[in-house]
N, CA, C and O of each residue as an XYZ file, in Angstrom:
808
protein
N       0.833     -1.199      0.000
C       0.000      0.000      0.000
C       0.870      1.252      0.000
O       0.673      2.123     -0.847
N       1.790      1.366      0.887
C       2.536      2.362      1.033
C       3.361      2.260     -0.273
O       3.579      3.467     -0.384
N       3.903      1.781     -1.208
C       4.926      1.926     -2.046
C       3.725      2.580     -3.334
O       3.726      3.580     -4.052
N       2.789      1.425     -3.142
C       2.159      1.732     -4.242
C       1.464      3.512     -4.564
O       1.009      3.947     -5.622
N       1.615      4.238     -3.204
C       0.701      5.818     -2.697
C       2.529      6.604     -2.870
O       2.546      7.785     -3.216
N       3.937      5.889     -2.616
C       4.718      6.578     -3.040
C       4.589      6.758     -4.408
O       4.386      7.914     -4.779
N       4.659      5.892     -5.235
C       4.711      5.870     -6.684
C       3.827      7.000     -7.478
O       4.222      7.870     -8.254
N       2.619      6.728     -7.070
C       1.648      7.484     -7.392
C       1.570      9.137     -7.101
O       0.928      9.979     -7.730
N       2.448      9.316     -5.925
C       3.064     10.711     -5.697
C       3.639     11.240     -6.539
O       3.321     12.222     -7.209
N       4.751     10.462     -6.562
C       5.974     10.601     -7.706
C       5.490     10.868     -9.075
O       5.850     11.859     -9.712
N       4.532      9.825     -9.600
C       4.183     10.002    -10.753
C       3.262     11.509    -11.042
O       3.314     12.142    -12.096
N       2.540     11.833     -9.994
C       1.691     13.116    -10.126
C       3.013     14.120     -9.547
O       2.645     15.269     -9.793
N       4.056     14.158     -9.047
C       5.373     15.181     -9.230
C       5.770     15.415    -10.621
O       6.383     16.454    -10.870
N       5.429     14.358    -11.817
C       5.853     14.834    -13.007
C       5.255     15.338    -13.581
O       5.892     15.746    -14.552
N       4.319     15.608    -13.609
C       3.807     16.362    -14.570
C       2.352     17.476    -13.673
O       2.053     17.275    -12.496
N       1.716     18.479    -14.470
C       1.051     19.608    -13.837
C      -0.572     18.675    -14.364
O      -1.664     19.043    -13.931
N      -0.443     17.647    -15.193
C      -2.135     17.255    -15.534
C      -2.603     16.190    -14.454
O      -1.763     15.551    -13.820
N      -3.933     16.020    -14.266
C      -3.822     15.175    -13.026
C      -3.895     13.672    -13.287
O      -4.538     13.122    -14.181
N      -3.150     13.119    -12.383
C      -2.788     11.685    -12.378
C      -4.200     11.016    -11.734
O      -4.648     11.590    -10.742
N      -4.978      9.748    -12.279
C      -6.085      8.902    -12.352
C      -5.393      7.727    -11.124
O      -4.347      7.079    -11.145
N      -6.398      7.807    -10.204
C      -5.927      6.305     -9.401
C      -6.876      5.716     -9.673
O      -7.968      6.282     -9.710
N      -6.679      3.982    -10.030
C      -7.437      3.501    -10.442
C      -7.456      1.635     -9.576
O      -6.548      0.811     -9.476
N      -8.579      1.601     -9.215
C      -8.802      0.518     -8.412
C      -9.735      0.038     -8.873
O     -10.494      0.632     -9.638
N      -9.905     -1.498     -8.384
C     -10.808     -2.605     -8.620
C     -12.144     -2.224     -7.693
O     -11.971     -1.308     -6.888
N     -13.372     -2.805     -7.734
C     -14.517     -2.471     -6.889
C     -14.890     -3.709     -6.235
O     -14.510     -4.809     -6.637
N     -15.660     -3.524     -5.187
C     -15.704     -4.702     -4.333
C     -16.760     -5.933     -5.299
O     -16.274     -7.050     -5.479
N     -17.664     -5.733     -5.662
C     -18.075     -6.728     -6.209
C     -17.038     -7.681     -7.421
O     -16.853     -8.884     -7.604
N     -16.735     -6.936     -7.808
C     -15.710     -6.860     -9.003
C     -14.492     -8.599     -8.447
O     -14.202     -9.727     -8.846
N     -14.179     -7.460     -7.120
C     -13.173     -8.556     -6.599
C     -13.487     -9.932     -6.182
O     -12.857    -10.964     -6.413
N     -14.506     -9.765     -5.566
C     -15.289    -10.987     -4.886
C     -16.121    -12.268     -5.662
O     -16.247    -13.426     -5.264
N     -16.738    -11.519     -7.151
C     -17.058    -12.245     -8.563
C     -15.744    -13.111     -8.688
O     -15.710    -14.333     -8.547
N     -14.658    -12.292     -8.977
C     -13.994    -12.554     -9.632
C     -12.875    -13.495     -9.041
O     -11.837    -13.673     -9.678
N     -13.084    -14.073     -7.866
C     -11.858    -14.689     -7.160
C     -12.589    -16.019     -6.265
O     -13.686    -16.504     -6.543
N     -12.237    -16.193     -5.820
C     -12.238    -17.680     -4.601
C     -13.626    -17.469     -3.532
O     -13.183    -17.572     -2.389
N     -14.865    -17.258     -3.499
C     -15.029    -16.440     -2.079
C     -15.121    -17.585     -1.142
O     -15.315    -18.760     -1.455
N     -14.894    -16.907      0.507
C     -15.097    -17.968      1.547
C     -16.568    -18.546      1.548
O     -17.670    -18.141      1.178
N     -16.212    -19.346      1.962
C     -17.932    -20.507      2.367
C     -18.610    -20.181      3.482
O     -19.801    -20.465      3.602
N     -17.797    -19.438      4.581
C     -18.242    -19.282      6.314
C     -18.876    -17.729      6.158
O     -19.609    -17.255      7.026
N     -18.629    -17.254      5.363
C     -19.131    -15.697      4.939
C     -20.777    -15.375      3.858
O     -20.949    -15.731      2.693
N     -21.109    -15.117      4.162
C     -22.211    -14.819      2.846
C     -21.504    -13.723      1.996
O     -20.488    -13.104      2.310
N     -22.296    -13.596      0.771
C     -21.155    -13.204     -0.242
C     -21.515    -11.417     -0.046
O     -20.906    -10.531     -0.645
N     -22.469    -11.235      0.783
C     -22.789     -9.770      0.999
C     -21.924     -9.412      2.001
O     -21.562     -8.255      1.787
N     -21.316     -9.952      3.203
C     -20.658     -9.672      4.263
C     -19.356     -9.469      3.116
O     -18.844     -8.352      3.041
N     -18.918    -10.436      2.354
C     -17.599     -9.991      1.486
C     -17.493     -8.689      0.787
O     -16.533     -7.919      0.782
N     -18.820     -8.551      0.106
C     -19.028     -7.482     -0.597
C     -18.374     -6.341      0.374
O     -17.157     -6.217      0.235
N     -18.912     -5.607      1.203
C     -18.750     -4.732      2.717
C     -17.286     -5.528      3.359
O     -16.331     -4.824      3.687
N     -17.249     -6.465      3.443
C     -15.062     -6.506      4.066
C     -14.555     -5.772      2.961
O     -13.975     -4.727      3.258
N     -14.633     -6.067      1.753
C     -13.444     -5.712      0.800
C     -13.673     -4.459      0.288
O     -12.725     -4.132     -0.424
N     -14.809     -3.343      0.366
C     -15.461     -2.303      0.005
C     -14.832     -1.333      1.193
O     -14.498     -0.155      1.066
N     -14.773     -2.040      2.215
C     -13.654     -1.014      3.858
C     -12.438     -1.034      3.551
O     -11.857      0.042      3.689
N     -11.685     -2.122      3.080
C     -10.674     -1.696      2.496
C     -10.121     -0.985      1.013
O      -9.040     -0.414      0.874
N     -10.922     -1.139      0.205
C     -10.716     -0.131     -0.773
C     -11.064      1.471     -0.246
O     -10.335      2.426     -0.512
N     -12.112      1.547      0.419
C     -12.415      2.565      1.029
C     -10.951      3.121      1.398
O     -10.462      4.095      0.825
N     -10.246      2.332      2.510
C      -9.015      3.074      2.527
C      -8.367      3.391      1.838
O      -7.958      4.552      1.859
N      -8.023      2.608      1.019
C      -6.781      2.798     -0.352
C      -7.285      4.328     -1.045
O      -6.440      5.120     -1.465
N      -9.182      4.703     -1.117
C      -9.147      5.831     -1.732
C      -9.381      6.580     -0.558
O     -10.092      7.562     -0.771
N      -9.016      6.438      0.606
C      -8.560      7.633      1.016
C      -6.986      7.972      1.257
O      -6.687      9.132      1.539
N      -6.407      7.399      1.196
C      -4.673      7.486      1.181
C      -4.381      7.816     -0.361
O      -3.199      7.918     -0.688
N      -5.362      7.988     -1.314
C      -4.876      8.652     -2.526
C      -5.495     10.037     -2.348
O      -4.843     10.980     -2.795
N      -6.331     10.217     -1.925
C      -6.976     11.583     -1.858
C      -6.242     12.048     -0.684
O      -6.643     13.194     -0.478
N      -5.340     11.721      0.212
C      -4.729     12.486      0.973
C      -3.097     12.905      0.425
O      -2.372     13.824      0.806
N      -2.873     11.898     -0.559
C      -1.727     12.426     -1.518
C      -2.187     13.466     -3.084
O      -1.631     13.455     -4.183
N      -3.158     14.126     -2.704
C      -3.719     14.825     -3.676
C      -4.123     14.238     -4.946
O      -4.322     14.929     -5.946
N      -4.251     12.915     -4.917
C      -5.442     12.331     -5.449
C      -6.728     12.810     -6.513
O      -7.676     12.091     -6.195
N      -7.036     13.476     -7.333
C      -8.403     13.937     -7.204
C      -9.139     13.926     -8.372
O      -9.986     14.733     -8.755
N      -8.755     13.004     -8.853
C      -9.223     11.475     -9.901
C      -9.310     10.199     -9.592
O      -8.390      9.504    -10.023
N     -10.206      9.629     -8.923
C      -9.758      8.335     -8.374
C     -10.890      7.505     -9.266
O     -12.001      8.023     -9.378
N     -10.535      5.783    -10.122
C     -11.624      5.216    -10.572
C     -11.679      3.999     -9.614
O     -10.794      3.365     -9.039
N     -13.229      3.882     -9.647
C     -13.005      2.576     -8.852
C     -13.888      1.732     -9.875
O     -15.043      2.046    -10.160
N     -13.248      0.671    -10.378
C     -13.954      0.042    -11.789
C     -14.697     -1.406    -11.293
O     -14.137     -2.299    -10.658
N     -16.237     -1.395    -11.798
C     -16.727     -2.282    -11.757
C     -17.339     -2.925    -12.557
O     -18.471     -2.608    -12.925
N     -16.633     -4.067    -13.024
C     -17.039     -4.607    -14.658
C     -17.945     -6.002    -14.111
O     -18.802     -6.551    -14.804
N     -17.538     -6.454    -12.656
C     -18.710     -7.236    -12.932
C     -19.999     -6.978    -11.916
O     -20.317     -7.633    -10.923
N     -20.560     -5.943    -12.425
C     -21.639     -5.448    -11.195
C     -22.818     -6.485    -11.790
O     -23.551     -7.247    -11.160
N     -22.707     -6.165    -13.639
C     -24.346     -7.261    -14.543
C     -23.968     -8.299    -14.259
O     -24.744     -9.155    -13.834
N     -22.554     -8.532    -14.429
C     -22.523     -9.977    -14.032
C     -22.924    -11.078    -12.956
O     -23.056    -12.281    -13.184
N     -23.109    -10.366    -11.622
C     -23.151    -10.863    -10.291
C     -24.978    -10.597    -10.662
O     -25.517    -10.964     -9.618
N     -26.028    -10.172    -11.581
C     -27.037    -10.241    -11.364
C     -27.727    -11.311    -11.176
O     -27.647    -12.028    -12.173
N     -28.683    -11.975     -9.964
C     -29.012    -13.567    -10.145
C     -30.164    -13.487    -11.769
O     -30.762    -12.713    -12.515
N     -29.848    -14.941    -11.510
C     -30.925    -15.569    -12.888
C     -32.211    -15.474    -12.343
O     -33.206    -15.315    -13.051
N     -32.250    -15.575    -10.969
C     -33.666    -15.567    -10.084
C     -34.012    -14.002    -10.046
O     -33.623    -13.234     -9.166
N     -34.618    -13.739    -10.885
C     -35.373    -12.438    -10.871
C     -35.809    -12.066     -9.293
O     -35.530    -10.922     -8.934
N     -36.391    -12.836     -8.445
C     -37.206    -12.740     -7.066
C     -35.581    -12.043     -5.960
O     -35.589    -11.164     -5.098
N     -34.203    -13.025     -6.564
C     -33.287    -12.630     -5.617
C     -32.929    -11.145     -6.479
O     -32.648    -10.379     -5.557
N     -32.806    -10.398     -7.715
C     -32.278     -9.420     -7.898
C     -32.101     -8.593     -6.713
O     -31.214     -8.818     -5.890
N     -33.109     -7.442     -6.600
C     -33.383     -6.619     -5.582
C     -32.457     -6.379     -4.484
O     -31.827     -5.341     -4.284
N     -32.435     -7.781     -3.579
C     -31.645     -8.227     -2.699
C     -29.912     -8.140     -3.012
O     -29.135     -8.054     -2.061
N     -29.494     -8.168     -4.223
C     -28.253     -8.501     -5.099
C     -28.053     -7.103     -4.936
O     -27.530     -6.746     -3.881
N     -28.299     -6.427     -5.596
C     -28.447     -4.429     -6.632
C     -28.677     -4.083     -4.924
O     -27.577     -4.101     -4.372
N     -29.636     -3.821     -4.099
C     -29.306     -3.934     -2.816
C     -27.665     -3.296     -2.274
O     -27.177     -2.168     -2.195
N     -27.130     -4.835     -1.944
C     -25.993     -4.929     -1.353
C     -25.053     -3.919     -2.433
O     -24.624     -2.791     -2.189
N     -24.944     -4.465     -3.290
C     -24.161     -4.718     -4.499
C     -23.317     -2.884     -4.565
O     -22.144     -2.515     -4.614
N     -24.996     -1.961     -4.523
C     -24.218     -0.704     -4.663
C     -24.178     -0.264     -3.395
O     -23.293      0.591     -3.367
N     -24.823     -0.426     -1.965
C     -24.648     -0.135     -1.102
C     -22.488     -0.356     -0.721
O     -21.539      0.342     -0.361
N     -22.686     -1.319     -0.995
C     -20.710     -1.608     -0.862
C     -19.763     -0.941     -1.802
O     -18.681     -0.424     -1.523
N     -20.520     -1.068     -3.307
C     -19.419      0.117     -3.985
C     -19.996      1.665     -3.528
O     -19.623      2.614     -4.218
N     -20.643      1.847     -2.700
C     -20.667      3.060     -2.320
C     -20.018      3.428     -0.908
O     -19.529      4.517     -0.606
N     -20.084      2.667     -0.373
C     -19.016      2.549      0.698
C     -17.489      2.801      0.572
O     -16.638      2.894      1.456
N     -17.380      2.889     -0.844
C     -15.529      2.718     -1.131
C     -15.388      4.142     -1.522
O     -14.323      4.548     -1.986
N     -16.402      4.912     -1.356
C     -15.948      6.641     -2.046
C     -16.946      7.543     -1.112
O     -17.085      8.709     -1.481
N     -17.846      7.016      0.370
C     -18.677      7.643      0.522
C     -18.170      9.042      1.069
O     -18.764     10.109      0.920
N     -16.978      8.851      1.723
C     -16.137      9.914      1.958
C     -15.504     10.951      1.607
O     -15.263     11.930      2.314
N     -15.158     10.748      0.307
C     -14.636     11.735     -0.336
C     -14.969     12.916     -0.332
O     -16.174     13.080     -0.141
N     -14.003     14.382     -0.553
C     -14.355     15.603     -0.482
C     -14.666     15.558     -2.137
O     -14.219     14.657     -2.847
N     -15.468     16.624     -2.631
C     -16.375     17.178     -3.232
C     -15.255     17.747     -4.378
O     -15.812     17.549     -5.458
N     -14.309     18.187     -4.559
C     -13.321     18.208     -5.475
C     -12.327     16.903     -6.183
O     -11.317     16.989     -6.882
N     -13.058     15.730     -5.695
C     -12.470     14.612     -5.811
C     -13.489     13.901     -6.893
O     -14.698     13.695     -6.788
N     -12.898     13.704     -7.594
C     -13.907     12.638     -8.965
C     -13.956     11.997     -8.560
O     -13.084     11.832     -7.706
N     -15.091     10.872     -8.736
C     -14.870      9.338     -8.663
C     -15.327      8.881    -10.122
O     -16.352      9.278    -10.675
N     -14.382      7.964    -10.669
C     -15.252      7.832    -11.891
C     -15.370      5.871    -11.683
O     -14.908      5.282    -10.706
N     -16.055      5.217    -12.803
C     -16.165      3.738    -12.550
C     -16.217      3.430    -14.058
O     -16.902      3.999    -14.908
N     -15.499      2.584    -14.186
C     -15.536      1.363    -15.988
C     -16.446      0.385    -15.601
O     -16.381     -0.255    -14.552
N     -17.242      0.287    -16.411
C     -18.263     -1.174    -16.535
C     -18.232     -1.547    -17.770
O     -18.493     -0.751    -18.672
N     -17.842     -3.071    -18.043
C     -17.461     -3.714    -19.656
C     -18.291     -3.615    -20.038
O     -19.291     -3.155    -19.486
N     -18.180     -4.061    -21.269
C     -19.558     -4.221    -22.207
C     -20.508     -5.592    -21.918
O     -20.156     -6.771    -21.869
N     -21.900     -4.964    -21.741
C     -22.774     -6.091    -21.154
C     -24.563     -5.635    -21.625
O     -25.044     -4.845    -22.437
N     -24.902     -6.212    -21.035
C     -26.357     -5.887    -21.713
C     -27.200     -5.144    -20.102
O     -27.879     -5.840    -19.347
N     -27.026     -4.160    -19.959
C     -27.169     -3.039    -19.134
C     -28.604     -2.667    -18.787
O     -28.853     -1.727    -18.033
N     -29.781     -3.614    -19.492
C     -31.087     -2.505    -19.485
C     -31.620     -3.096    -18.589
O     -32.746     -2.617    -18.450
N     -31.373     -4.181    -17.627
C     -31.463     -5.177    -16.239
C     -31.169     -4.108    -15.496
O     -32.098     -3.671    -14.816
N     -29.706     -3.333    -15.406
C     -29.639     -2.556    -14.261
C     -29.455     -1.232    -14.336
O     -28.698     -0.596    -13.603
N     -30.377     -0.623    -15.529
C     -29.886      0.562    -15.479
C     -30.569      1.736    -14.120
O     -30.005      2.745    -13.696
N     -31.327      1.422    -13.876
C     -31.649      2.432    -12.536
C     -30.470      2.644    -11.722
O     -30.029      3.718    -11.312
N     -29.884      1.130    -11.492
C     -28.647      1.132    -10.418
C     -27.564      2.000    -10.717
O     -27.036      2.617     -9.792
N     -27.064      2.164    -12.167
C     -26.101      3.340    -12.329
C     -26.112      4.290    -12.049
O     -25.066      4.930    -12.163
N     -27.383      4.970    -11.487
C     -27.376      6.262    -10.606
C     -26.931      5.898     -9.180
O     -26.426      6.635     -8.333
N     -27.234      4.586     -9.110
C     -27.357      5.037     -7.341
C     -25.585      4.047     -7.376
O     -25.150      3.196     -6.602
N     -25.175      4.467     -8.220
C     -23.326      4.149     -7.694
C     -22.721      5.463     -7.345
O     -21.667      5.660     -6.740
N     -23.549      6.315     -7.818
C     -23.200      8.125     -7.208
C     -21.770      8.151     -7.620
O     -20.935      8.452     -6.766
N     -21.333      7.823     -9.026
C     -20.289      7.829     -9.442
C     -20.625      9.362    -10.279
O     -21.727      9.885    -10.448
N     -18.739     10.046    -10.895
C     -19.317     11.133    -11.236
C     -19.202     11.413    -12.874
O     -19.603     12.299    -13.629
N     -18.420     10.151    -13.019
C     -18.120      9.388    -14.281
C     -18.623      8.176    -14.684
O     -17.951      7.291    -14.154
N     -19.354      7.798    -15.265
C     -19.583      6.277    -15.662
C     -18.723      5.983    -16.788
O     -19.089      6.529    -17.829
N     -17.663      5.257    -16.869
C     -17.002      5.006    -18.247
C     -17.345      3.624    -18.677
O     -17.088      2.595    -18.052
N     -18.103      3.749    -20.096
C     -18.361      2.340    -20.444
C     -17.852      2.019    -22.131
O     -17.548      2.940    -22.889
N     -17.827      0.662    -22.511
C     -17.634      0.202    -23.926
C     -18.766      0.897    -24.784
O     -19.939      0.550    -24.929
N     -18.256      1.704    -25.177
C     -19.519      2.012    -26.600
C     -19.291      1.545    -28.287
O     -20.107      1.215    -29.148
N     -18.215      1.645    -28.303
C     -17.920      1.112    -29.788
C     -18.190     -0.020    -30.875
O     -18.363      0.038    -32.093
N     -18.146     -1.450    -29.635
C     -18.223     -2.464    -30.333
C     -19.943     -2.415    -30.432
O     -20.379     -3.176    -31.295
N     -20.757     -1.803    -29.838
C     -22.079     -1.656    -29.989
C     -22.491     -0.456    -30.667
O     -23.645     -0.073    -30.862
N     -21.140      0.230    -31.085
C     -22.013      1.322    -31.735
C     -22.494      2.177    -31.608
O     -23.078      2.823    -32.478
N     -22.350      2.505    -30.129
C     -23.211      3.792    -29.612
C     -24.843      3.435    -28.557
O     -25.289      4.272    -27.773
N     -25.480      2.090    -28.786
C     -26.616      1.426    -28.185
C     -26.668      1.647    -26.881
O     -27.669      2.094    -26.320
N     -25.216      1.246    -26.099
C     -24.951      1.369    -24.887
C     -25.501      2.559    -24.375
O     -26.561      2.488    -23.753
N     -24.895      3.732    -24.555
C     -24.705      5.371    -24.399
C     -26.464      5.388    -24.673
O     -27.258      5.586    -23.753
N     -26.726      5.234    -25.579
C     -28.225      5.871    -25.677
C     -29.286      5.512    -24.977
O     -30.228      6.197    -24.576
N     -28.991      4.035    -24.823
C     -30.016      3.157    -23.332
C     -29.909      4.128    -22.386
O     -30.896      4.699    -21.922
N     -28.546      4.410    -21.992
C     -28.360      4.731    -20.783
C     -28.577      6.072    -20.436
O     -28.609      6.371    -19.242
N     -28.792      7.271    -21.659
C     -29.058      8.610    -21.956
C     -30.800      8.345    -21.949
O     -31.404      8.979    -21.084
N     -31.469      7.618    -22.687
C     -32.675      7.648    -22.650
C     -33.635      7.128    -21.255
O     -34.851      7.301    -21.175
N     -32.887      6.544    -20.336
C     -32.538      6.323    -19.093
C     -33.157      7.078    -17.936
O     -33.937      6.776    -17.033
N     -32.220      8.678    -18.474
C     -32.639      9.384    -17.533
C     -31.476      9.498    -16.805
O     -31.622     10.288    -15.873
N     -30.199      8.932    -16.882
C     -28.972      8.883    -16.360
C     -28.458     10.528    -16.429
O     -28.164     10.781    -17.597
N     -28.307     11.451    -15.736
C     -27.603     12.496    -15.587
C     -26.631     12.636    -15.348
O     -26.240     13.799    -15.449
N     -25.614     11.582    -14.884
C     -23.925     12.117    -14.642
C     -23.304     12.048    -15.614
O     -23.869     11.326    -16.435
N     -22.071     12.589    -16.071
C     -21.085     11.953    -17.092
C     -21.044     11.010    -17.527
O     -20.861     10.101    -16.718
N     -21.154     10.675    -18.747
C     -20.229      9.500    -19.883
C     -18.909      9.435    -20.416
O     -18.503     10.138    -21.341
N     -18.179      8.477    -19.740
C     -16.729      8.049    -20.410
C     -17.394      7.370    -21.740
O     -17.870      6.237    -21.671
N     -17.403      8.207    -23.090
C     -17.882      6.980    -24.118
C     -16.457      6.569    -24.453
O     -15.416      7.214    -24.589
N     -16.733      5.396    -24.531
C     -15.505      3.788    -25.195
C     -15.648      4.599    -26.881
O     -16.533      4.397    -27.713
N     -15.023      5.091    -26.938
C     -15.311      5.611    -28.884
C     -14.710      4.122    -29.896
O     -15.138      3.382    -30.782
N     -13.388      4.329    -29.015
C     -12.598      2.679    -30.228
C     -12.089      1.647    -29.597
O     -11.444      1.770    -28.555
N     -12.356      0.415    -30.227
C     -12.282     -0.896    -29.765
C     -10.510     -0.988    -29.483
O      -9.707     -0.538    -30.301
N     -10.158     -1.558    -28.362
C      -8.583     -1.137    -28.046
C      -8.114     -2.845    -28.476
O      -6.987     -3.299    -28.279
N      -8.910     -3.376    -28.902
C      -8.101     -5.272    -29.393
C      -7.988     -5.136    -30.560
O      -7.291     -6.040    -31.021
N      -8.373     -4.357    -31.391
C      -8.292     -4.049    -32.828
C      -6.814     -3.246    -33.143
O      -6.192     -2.462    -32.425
N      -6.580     -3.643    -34.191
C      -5.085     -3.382    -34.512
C      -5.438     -2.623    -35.826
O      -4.475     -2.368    -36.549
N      -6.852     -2.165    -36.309
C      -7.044     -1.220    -37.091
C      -7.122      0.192    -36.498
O      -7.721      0.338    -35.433
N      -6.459      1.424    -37.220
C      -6.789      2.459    -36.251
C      -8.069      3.487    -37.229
O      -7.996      3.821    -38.411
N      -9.164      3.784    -36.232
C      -9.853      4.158    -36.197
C      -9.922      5.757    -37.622
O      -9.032      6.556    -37.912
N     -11.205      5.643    -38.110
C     -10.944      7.557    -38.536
C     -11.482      8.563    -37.484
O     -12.138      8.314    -36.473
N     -11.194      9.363    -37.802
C     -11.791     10.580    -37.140
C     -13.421     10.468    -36.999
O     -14.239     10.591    -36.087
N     -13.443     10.185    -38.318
C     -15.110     10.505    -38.215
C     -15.824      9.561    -37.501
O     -16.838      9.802    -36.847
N     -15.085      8.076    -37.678
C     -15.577      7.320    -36.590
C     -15.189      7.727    -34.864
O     -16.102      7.314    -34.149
N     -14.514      8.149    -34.372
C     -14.345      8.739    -33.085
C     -15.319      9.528    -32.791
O     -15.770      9.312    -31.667
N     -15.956     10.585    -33.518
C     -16.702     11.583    -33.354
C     -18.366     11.400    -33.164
O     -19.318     12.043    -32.722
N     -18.078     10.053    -33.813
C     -19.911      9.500    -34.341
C     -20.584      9.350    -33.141
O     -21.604     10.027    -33.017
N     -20.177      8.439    -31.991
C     -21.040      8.842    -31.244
C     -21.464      9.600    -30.446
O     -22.682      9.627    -30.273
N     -20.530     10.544    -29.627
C     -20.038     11.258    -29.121
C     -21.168     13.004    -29.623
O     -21.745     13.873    -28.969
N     -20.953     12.713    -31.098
C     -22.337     14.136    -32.315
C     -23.584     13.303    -31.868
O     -24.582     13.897    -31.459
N     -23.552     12.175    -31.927
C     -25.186     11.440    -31.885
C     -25.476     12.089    -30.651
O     -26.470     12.814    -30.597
N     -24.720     11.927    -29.613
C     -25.323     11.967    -27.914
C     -26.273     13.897    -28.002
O     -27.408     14.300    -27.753
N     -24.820     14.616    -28.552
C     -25.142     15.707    -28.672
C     -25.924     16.507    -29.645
O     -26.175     17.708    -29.550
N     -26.290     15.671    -30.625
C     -27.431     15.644    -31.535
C     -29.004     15.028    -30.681
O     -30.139     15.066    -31.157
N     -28.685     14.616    -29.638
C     -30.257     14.064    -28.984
C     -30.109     15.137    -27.655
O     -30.646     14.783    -26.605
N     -29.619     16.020    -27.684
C     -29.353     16.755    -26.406
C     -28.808     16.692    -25.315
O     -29.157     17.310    -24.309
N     -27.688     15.762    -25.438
C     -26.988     15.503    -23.892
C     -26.020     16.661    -23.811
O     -25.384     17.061    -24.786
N     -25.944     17.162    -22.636
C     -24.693     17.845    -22.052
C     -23.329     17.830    -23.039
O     -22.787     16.752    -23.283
N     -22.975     18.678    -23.412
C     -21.354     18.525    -23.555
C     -20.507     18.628    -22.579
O     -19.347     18.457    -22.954
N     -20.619     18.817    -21.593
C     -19.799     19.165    -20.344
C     -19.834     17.581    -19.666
O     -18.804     17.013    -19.303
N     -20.880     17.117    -19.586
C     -21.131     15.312    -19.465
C     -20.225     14.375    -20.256
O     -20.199     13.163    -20.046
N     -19.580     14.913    -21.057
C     -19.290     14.129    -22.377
C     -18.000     13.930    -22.218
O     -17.389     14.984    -22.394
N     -16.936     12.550    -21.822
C     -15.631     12.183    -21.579
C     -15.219     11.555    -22.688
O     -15.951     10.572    -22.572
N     -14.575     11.342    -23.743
C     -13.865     10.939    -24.579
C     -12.800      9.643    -24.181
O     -11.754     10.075    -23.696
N     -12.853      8.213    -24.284
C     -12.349      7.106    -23.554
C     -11.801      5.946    -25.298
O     -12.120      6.120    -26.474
N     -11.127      5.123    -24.802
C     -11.165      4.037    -25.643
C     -11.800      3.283    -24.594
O     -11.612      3.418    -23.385
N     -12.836      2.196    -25.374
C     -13.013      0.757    -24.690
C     -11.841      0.751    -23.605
O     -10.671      1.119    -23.701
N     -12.645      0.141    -22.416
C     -11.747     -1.172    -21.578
C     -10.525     -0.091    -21.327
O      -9.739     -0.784    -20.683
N     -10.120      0.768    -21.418
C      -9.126      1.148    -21.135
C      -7.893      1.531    -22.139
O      -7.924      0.668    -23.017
N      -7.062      2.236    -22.343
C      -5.684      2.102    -23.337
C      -4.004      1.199    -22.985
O      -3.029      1.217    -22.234
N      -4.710      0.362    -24.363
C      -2.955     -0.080    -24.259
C      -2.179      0.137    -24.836
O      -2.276      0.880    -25.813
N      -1.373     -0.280    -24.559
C       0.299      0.443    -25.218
C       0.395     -0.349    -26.706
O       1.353     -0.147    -27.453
């Protein structure tokens, strides 16, 4: 923890633009790994959501004030049992909200969610009280973004403009396409974050 909050110092000493901390989210972790048997998987949700909690506050006390906390498998953890949803979406954002409830008010929080079929939980993307939602828009075209605009969703969009596994590079005009659509149906430009899919690789 400590090496990793030096580094991240260091790295925001080089330069004057601000440096992104970027962490995993509690559901995210707990989907995605081993969980215990003696625990219910909601008590995990809330252990591992207190400790990220810390991690973003030891970045926001190193001036921090971009922090993501990414949760790609929030659709995923949805049950097949329609009757348990509720109970799931419940916990689910109550714990990723636990990992930023603190933060001061000059502090972003933003969150990545992969590409998934979103119209199961779109109410819940408000109540992650994230101030960024960054999601895949590209390989869908823009579908994503507009569900989620027609929604009723008011915070920011990270749109995914280009697919980052593709080894074709993009035109302009494709970068722009969805990004004019959003703002051709009236969304905010000030809402409007410019992202590749999934993240950039080298």
């Amino acid at each position: 923890k400590q090496l990793g909050t030096n580094r991240i110092s260091y790295a925001q000493s080089l330069t004057k633009k601000n440096i992104k901390g970027i962490l995993t989210g509690p559901v995210t972790m707990v989907q995605w790994s081993y969980p215990r048997e003696d625990l219910s998987i909601e008590a995990q949700y809330y252990d591992v959501a207190q400790a990220i909690s810390e991690e973003v506050n030891e970045l926001v006390s190193r001036g921090i004030q971009h922090i993501q906390i990414d949760e790609p498998a929030i659709r995923e953890g949805l049950p097949l049992d329609e009757s348990r949803r509720n109970h799931y979406i419940h916990h689910a954002t109550n714990a990723f909200r636990l990992t930023h409830y603190n933060t001061p008010d000059n502090v972003i929080i933003h969150s990545h969610i992969c590409f998934s079929n979103f119209v199961d939980i779109l109410p819940t993307l408000s109540d992650l009280e994230v101030d960024v939602l960054s999601i895949e828009d590209s390989k869908s075209q823009g579908r994503i973004s507009q569900a989620i605009m027609v929604s009723g969703y008011e915070r920011s969009l990270g749109l995914g403009v280009f697919d980052v596994h593709s080894n074709r590079l993009p035109s302009l005009n494709e970068l722009k396409s969805i990004p004019q659509y959003l703002l051709s149906q009236g969304y905010d430009p000030r809402k409007i974050w410019i992202n590749p899919d999934c993240g950039l690789k080298t």
